[in-house]
Coordinates of C-alpha atoms in Angstrom, one line a residue:
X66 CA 89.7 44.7 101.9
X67 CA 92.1 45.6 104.7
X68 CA 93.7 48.1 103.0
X69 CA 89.9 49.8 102.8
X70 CA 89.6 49.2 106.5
X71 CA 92.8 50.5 107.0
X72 CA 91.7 54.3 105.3
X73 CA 88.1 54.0 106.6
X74 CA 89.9 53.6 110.2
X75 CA 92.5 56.5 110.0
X76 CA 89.3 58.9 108.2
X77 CA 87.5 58.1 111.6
X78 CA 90.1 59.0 113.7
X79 CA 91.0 62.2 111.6
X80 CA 87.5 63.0 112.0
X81 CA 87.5 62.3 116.1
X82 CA 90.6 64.8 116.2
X83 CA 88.5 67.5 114.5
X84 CA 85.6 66.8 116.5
X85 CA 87.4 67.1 120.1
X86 CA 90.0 69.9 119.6
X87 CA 88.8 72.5 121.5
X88 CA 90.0 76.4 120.9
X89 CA 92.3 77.7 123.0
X90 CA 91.9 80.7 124.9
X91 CA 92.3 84.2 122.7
X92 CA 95.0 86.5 124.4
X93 CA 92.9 89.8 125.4
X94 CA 95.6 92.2 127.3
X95 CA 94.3 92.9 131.0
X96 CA 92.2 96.3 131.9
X97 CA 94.0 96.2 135.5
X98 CA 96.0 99.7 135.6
X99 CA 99.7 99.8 137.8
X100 CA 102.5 101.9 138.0
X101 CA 104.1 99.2 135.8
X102 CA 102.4 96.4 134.1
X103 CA 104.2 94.6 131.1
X104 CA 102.5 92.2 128.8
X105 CA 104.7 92.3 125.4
X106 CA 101.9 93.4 123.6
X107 CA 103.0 94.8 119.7
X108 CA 104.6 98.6 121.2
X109 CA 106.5 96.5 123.5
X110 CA 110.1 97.8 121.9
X111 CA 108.6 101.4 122.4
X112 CA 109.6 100.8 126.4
X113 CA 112.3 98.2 126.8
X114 CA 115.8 99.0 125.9
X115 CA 118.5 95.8 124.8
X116 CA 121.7 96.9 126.4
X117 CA 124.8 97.6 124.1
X118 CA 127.4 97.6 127.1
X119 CA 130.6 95.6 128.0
X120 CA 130.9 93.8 130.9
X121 CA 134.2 93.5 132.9
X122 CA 135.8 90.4 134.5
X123 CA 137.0 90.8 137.9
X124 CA 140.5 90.5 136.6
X125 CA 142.5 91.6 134.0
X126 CA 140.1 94.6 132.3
X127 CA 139.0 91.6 129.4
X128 CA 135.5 92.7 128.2
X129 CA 133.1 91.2 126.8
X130 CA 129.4 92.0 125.4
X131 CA 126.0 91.6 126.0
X132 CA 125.5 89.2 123.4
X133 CA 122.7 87.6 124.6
X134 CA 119.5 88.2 122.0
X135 CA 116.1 88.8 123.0
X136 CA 112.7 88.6 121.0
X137 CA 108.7 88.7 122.2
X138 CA 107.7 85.4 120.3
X139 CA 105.2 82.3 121.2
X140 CA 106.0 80.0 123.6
X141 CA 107.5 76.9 122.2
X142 CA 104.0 75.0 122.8
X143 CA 101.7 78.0 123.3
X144 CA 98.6 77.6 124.9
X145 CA 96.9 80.7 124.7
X146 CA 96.1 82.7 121.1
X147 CA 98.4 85.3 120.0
X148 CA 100.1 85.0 123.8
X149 CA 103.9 86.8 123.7
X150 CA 106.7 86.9 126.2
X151 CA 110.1 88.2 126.3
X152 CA 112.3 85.5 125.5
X153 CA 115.9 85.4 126.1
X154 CA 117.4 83.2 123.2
X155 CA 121.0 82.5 123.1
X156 CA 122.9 79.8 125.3
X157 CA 125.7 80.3 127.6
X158 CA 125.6 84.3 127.2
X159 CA 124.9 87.4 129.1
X160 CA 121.5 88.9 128.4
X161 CA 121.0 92.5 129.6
X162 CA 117.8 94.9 128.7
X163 CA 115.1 97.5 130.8
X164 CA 112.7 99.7 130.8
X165 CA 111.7 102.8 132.7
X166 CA 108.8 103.8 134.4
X167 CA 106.5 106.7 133.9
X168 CA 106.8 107.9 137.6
X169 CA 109.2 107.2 140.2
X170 CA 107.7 104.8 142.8
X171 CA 109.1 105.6 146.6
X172 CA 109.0 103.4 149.7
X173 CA 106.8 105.8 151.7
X174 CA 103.0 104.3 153.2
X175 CA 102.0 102.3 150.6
X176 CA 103.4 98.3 150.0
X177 CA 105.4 97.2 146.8
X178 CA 104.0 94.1 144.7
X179 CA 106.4 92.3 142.3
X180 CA 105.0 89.9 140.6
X181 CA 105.9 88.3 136.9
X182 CA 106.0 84.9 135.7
X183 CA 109.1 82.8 134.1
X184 CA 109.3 80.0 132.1
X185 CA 112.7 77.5 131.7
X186 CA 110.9 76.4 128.1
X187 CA 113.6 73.8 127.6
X188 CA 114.4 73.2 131.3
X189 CA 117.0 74.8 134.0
X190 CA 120.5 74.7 133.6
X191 CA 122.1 77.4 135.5
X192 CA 120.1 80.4 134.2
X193 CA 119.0 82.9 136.0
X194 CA 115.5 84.5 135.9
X195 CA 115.4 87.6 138.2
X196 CA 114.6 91.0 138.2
X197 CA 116.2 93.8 139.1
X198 CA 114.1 96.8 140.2
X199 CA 116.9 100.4 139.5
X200 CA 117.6 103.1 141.2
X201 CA 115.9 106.4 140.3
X202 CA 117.8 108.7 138.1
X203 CA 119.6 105.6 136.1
X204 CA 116.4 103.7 134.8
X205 CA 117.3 105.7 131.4
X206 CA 120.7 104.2 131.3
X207 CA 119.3 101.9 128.2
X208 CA 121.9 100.9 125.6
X209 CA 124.3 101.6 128.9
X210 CA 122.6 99.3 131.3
X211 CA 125.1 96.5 132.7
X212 CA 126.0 95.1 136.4
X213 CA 127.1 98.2 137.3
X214 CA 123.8 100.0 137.2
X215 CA 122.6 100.7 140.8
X216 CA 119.5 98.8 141.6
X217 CA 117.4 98.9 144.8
X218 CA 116.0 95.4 145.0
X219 CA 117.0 92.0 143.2
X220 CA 113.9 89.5 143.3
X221 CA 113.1 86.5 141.4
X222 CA 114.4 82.5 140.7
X223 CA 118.3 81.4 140.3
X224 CA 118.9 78.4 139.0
X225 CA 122.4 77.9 140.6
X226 CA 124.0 74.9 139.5
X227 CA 123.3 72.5 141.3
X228 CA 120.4 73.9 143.5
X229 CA 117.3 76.4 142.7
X230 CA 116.4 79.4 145.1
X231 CA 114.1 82.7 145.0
X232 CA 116.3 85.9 145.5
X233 CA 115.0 88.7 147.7
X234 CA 118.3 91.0 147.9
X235 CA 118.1 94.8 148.8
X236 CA 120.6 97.6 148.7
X237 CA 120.9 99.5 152.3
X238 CA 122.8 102.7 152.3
X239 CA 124.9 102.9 156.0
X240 CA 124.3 106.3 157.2
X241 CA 127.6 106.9 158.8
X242 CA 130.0 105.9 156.2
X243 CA 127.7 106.6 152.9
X244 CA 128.3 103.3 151.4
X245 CA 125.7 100.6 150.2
X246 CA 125.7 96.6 151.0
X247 CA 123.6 94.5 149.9
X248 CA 121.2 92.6 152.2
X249 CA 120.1 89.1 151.6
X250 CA 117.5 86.8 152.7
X251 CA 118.8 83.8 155.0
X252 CA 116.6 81.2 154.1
X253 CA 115.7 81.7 150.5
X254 CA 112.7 79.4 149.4
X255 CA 113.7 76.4 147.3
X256 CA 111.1 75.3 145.3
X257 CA 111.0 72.7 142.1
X258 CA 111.1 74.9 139.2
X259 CA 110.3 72.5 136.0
X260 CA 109.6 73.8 132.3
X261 CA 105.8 75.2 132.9
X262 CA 105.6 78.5 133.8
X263 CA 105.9 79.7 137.5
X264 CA 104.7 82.8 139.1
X265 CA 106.7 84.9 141.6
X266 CA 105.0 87.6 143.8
X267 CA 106.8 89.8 146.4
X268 CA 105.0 91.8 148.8
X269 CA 107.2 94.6 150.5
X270 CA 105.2 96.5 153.7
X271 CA 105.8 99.8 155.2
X272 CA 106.7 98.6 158.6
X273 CA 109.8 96.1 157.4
X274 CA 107.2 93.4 157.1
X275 CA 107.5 91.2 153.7
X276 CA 106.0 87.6 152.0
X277 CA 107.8 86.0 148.9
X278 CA 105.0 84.1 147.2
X279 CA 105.6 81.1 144.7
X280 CA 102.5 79.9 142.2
X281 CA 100.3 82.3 144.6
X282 CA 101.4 80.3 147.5
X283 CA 103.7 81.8 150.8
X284 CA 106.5 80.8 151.3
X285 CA 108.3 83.3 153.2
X286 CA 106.8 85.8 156.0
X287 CA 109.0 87.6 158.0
X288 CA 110.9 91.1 159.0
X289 CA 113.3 93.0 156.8
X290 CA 115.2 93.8 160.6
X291 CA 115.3 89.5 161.7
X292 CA 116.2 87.8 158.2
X293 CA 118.3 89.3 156.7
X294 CA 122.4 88.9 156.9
X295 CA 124.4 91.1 157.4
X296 CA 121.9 92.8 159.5
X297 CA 120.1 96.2 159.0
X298 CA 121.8 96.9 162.1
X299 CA 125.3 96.6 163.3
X300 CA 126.2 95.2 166.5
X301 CA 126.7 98.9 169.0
X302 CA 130.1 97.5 170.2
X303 CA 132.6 95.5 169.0
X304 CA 135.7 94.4 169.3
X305 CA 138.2 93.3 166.1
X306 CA 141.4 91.3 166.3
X307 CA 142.7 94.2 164.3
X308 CA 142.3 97.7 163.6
X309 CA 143.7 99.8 160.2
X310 CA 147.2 101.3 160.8
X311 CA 146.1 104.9 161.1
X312 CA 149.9 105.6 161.0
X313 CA 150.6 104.2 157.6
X314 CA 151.6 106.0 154.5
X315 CA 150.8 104.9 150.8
X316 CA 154.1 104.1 149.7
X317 CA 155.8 106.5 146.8
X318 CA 155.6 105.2 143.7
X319 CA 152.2 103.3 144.1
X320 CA 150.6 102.3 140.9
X321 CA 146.7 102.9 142.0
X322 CA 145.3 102.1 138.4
X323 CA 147.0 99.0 137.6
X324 CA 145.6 95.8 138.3
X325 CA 147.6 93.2 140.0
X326 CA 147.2 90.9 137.1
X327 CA 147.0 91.0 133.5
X328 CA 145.9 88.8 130.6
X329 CA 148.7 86.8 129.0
X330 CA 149.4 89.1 126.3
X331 CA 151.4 85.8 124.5
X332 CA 148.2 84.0 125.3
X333 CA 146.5 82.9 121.5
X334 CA 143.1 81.2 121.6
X335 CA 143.0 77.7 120.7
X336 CA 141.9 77.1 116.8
X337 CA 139.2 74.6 118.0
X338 CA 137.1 77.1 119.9
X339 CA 134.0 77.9 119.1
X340 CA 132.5 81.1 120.8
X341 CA 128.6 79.7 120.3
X342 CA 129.1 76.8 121.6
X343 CA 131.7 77.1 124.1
X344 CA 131.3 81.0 124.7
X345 CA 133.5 84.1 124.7
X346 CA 137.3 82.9 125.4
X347 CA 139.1 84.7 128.3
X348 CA 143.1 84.7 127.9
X349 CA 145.0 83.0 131.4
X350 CA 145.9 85.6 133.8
X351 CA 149.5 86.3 134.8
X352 CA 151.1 88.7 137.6
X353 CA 151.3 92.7 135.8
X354 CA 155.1 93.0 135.8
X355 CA 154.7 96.7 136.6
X356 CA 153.4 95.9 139.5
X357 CA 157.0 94.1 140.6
X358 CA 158.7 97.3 139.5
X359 CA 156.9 99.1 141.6
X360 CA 155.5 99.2 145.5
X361 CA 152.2 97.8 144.5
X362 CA 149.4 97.9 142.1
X363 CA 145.8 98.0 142.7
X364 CA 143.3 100.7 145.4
X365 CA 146.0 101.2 148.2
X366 CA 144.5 100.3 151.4
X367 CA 145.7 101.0 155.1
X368 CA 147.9 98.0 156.5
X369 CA 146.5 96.5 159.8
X370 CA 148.1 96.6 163.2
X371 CA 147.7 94.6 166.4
X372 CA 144.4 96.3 168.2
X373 CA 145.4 97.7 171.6
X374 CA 142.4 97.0 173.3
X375 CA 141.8 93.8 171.9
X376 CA 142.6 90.9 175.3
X377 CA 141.6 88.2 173.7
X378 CA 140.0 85.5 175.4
X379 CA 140.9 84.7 179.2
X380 CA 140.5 81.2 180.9
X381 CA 140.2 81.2 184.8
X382 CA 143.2 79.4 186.5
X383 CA 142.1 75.5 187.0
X384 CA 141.9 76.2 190.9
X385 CA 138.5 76.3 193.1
X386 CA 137.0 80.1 192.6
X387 CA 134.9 81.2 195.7
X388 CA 134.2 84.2 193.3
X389 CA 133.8 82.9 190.1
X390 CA 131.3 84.4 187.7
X391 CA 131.3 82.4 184.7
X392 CA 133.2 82.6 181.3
X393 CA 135.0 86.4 180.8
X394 CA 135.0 88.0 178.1
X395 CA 137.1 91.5 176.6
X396 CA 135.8 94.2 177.2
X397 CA 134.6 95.6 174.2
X398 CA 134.5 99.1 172.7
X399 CA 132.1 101.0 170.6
X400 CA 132.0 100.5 167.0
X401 CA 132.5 103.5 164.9
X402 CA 130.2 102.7 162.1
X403 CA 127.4 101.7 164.7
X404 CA 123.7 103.0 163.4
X405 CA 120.1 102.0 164.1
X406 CA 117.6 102.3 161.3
X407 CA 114.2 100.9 162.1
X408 CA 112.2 101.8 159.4
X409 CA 114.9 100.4 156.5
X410 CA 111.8 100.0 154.0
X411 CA 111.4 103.4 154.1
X412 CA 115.1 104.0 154.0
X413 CA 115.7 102.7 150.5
X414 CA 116.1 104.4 147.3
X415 CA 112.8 105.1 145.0
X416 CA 112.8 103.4 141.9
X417 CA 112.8 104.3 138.5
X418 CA 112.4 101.7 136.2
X419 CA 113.3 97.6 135.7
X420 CA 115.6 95.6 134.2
X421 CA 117.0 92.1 133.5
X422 CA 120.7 91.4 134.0
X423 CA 121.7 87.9 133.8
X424 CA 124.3 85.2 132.7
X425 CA 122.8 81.6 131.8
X426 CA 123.6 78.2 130.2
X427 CA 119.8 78.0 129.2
X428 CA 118.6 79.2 126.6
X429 CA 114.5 80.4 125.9
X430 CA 114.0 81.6 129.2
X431 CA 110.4 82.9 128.7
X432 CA 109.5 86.5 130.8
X433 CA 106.1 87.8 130.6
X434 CA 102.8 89.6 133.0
X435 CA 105.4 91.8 135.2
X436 CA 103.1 93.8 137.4
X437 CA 104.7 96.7 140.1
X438 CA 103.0 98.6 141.7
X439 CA 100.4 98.8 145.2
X440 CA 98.0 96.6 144.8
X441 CA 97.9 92.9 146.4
X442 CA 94.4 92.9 145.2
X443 CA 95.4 93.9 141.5
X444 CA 98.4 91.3 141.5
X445 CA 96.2 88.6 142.5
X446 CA 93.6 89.6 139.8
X447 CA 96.1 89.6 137.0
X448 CA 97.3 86.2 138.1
X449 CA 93.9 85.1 137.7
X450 CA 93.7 86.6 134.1
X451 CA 97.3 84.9 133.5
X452 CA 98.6 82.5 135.0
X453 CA 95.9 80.6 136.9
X454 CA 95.0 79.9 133.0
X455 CA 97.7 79.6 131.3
X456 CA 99.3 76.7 133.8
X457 CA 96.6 74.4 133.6
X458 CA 96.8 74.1 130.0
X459 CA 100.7 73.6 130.0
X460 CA 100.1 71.1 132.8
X461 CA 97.3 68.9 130.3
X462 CA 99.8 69.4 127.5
X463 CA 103.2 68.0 129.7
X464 CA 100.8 65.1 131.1
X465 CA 100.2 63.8 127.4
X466 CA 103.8 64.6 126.4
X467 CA 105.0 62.3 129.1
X468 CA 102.2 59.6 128.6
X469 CA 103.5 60.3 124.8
X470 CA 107.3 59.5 125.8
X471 CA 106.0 56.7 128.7
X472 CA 103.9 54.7 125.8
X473 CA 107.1 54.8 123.4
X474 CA 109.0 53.1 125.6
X475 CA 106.5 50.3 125.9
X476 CA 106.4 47.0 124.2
X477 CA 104.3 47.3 120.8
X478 CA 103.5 44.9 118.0
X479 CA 106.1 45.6 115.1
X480 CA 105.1 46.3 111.7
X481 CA 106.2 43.3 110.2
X482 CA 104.4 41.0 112.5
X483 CA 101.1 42.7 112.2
X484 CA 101.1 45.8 109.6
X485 CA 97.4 46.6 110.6
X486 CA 97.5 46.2 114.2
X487 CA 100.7 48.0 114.4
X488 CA 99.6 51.6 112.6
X489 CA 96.1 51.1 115.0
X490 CA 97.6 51.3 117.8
X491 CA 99.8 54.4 116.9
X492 CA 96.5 56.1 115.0
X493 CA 94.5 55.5 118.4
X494 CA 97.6 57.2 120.5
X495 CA 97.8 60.2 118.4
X496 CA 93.6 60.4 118.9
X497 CA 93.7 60.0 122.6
X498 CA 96.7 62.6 122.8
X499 CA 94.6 65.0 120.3
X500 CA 91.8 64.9 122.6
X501 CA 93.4 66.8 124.8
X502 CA 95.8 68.5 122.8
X503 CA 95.6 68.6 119.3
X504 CA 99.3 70.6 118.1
X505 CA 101.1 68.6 121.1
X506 CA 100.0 65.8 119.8
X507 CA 101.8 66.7 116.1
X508 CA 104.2 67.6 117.6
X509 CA 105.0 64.5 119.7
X510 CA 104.1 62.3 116.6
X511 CA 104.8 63.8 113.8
X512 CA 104.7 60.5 111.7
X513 CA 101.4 59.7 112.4
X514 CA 100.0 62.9 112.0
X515 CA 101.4 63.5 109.3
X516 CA 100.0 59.8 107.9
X517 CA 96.1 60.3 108.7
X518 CA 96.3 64.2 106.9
X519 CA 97.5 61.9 104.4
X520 CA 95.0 59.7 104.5
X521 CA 92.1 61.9 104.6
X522 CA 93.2 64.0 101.4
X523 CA 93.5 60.3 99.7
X524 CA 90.4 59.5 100.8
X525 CA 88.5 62.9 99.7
X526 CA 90.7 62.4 96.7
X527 CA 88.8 58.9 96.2
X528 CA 85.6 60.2 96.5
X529 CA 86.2 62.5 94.2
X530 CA 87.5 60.5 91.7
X531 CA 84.8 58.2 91.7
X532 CA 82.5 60.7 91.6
X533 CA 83.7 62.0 88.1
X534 CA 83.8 58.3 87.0
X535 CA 80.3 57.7 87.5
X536 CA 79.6 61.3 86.1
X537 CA 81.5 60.8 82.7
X538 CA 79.3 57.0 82.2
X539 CA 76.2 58.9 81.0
X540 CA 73.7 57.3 78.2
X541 CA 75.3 58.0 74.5
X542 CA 73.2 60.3 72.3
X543 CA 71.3 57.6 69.2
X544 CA 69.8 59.4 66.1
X545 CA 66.8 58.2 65.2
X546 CA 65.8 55.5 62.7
X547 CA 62.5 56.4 61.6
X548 CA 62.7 56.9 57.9
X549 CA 61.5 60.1 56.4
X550 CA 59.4 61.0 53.0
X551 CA 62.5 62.9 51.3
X552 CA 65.3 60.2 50.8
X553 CA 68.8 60.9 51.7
X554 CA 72.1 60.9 50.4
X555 CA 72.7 57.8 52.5
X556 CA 69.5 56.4 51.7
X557 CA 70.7 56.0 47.8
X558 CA 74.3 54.8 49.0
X559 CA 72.9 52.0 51.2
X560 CA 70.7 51.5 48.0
X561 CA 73.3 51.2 46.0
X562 CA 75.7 48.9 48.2
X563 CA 73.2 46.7 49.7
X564 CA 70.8 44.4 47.3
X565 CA 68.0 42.5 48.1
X566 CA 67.8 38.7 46.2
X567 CA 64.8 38.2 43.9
X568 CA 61.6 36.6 45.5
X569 CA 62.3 33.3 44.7
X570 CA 64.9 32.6 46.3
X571 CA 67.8 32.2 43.5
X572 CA 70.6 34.9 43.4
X573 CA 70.8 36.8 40.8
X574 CA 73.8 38.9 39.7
X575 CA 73.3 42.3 39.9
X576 CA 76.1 44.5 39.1
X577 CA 76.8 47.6 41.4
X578 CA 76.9 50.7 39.8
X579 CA 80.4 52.6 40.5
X580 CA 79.9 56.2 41.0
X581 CA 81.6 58.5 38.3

């Protein structure tokens, strides 16, 4: 009898799963129209480009690949139907890959929109997420792309080990000299970045002004010419503790293409390391000993001198000053680099295409619904499409996960004291779970799950069984006694085998005839 309870119970709340799972949403890709507008739809290796390059270390000319491998797959719990994103897969690598635009977009009257969204699918771990927006004129740089490729704007989460902060980094060319430095935001925002997907919007305006958005929310308003460091501007006069020697000569004999150090050349890599798990193995650096045969090694740069004009800082003499001013200061002189750019948005490079350059420790970092373009109003529409859908569903689906993992670690009657009482309460878990999320549910309990599919094909298999028992009893077909005029073959035998005693009442012996 319990054991009959037991199926008619899980059959119920098989049945209660069915009845409550509702259908996700069906991926339909977005009519909104930008410049650029990525959603890893099926054509999506038609436009992006994995890189192929090797990568330098700052030291010693070792190189070492892009091995990082990218696919457009399903989240790991999707949410949406037929839903893809870029996915960078491999742990403790660098991942490289772009794609170009159709048209160049410039920095002249209308503002720049970023937006895409990133997921940390199995958390953060000192993985980086950004974008990387390139310099026109090298967005075709494909199989070639690496950290060398000039970009014109760096945006987008860092997960920095410990610590977690939005980049907003530009590249300002200095009008005097020719030479570009990168700008970066003081105050970066900081926000919580879990394993649900997170949206990151950057609006760039024609007069300097900007707003880094996170989830659709600002965080940071300001002025390209106020929070930035180093500044836009340089200060107009300066004075340094020292100046280069203008006097100095690069000494004969300089070795300009040899780097001070060198890998160990005697340097063997240990026999218990593993290049998956422990990554690509670097040989010790030690001193180049050409560079001790010779002046130097390495770009030659002028020594510095003693400035002339610098005087330090003066201190009054500790006596009572009728004429004293305040604190003195040197007198300073004008800086040779010195510029004033007020419009800097305007002064930076057009771009050409986008690209993703990053090292990490975490692997399925999820990319996907990169919009750039002109359009606050479009960006905010997509979102609306995207992520304003997609998040709520993740954030049902964690909530059960962690009431999943919070209900585990509770006290529960074991299956020896109670057998019954023990799989109820795990069928009625996995129901309330299902309700909300039928394939998070499997995949948090897998066991039980897989024990009321179980039960419901024994249960149909039942039912089908005793169907064809009570099918196969049918009546059995009985020929009929009712004797007929023309006697029979067995008539005669039955005749012959079966006498009837004489009418009264004494047996007589009546030999039976043997057939011949």
């Amino acid at each position: 009898m319990r054991r009959v309870a037991l199926s008619a119970l899980l059959v119920v709340a098989a049945t209660s799963v069915a009845a409550t799972e509702d259908p996700k949403p069906v991926f339909k890709p977005t009519e909104i129209k930008a410049p650029f507008l990525e959603q890893f739809t099926d054509d999506w290796s038609d436009r992006w480009t994995p890189s192929e390059a090797t990568k330098k270390t700052p030291v010693g000319g070792e190189t070492f690949s892009y091995v990082g491998k990218w696919e457009v797959e399903e989240p790991i719990t999707p949410v949406i139907e037929g839903k893809k994103g870029l996915v960078a897969k491999t742990k403790a690598a660098h991942h490289a890959i772009s794609a170009p635009f159709e048209k160049t977009i410039d920095f002249g009257d209308k503002p720049l929109v970023v937006q895409y969204e990133v997921q940390y699918q199995k958390g953060g771990n000192c993985g980086g997420g950004y974008l990387k927006l390139l310099e026109d004129g090298f967005q075709t740089a494909g199989k070639e792309f690496s950290d060398k490729t000039p970009w014109t704007i760096m945006f987008g989460p860092d997960l920095t080990c410990p610590g977690t902060k939005i980049h907003f980094i530009f590249r300002h060319k200095n009008p005097v000299t020719g030479e570009f430095e990168e700008k970066h935001l003081k105050q970066p925002p900081r926000p919580s970045i879990e394993k649900l997907t997170n949206l990151y919007t950057l609006v760039l305006h024609p007069n300097n002004t900007y707003d880094v958005l996170f989830n659709g929310e600002s965080h940071n308003l300001g002025n390209l010419l106020e929070d930035f460091a180093p500044s836009v501007n340089p200060p107009k006069e300066d004075a340094p503790y020292e100046i280069p020697d203008e006097e100095a000569v690069k000494p004969e004999g300089w070795l300009d293409d040899e780097p001070e150090f060198i890998p160990d050349p005697d340097a063997e890599k240990p026999e218990e390391w593993d290049d998956e798990e422990d990554g690509d193995w670097i040989a010790p650096t030690i001193r180049n000993p050409k560079c001790d045969e010779a002046p130097g090694c390495g770009e030659w740069k002028r020594p510095f001198k003693p400035n002339p004009a610098y005087k330090g800082k003066w201190y009054a003499p500790l006596i009572d000053n009728p004429a004293y001013k305040g604190e003195w200061a040197p007198r300073k002189i004008p800086n040779p680099e010195f510029f004033q750019d007020l419009t800097p948005v305007k002064s930076l490079k057009p771009i050409g295409g986008v690209g993703i350059e990053l090292w990490t420790m975490t692997e399925d970092i999820l990319f996907d619904n990169i919009y750039i373009g002109h359009s606050v109003e479009d960006a905010k529409k997509l979102a609306d499409e995207t992520f304003h859908v997609k998040r709520p569903l993740e954030e049902a689906a964690n909530k059960v996960a962690n009431k999943v993992d919070e209900e585990e670690g509770e006290e529960e009657v074991s299956f020896k004291d109670d057998p019954v009482a023990f799989i109820r309460g795990r069928v009625f878990k996995f129901v309330d779970a299902a309700k909300v999320d039928p394939i998070t549910a499997f995949k948090t309990q897998p066991e039980t799950g897989a024990g009321l599919a179980l039960a419901v094909v024994t249960f149909f298999g039942m039912i089908g069984a005793l169907f064809g028992l009570v099918g196969g009893q049918q009546a059995p077909v009985t020929k009929s006694t009712k004797k007929t005029d023309a006697p029979t073959p067995d008539d005669k035998q039955k005749t012959e085998t079966a006498p009837v005693a004489p009418a009264g009442g004494e047996k007589a012996d009546t030999p039976v005839k043997k057939r011949k």
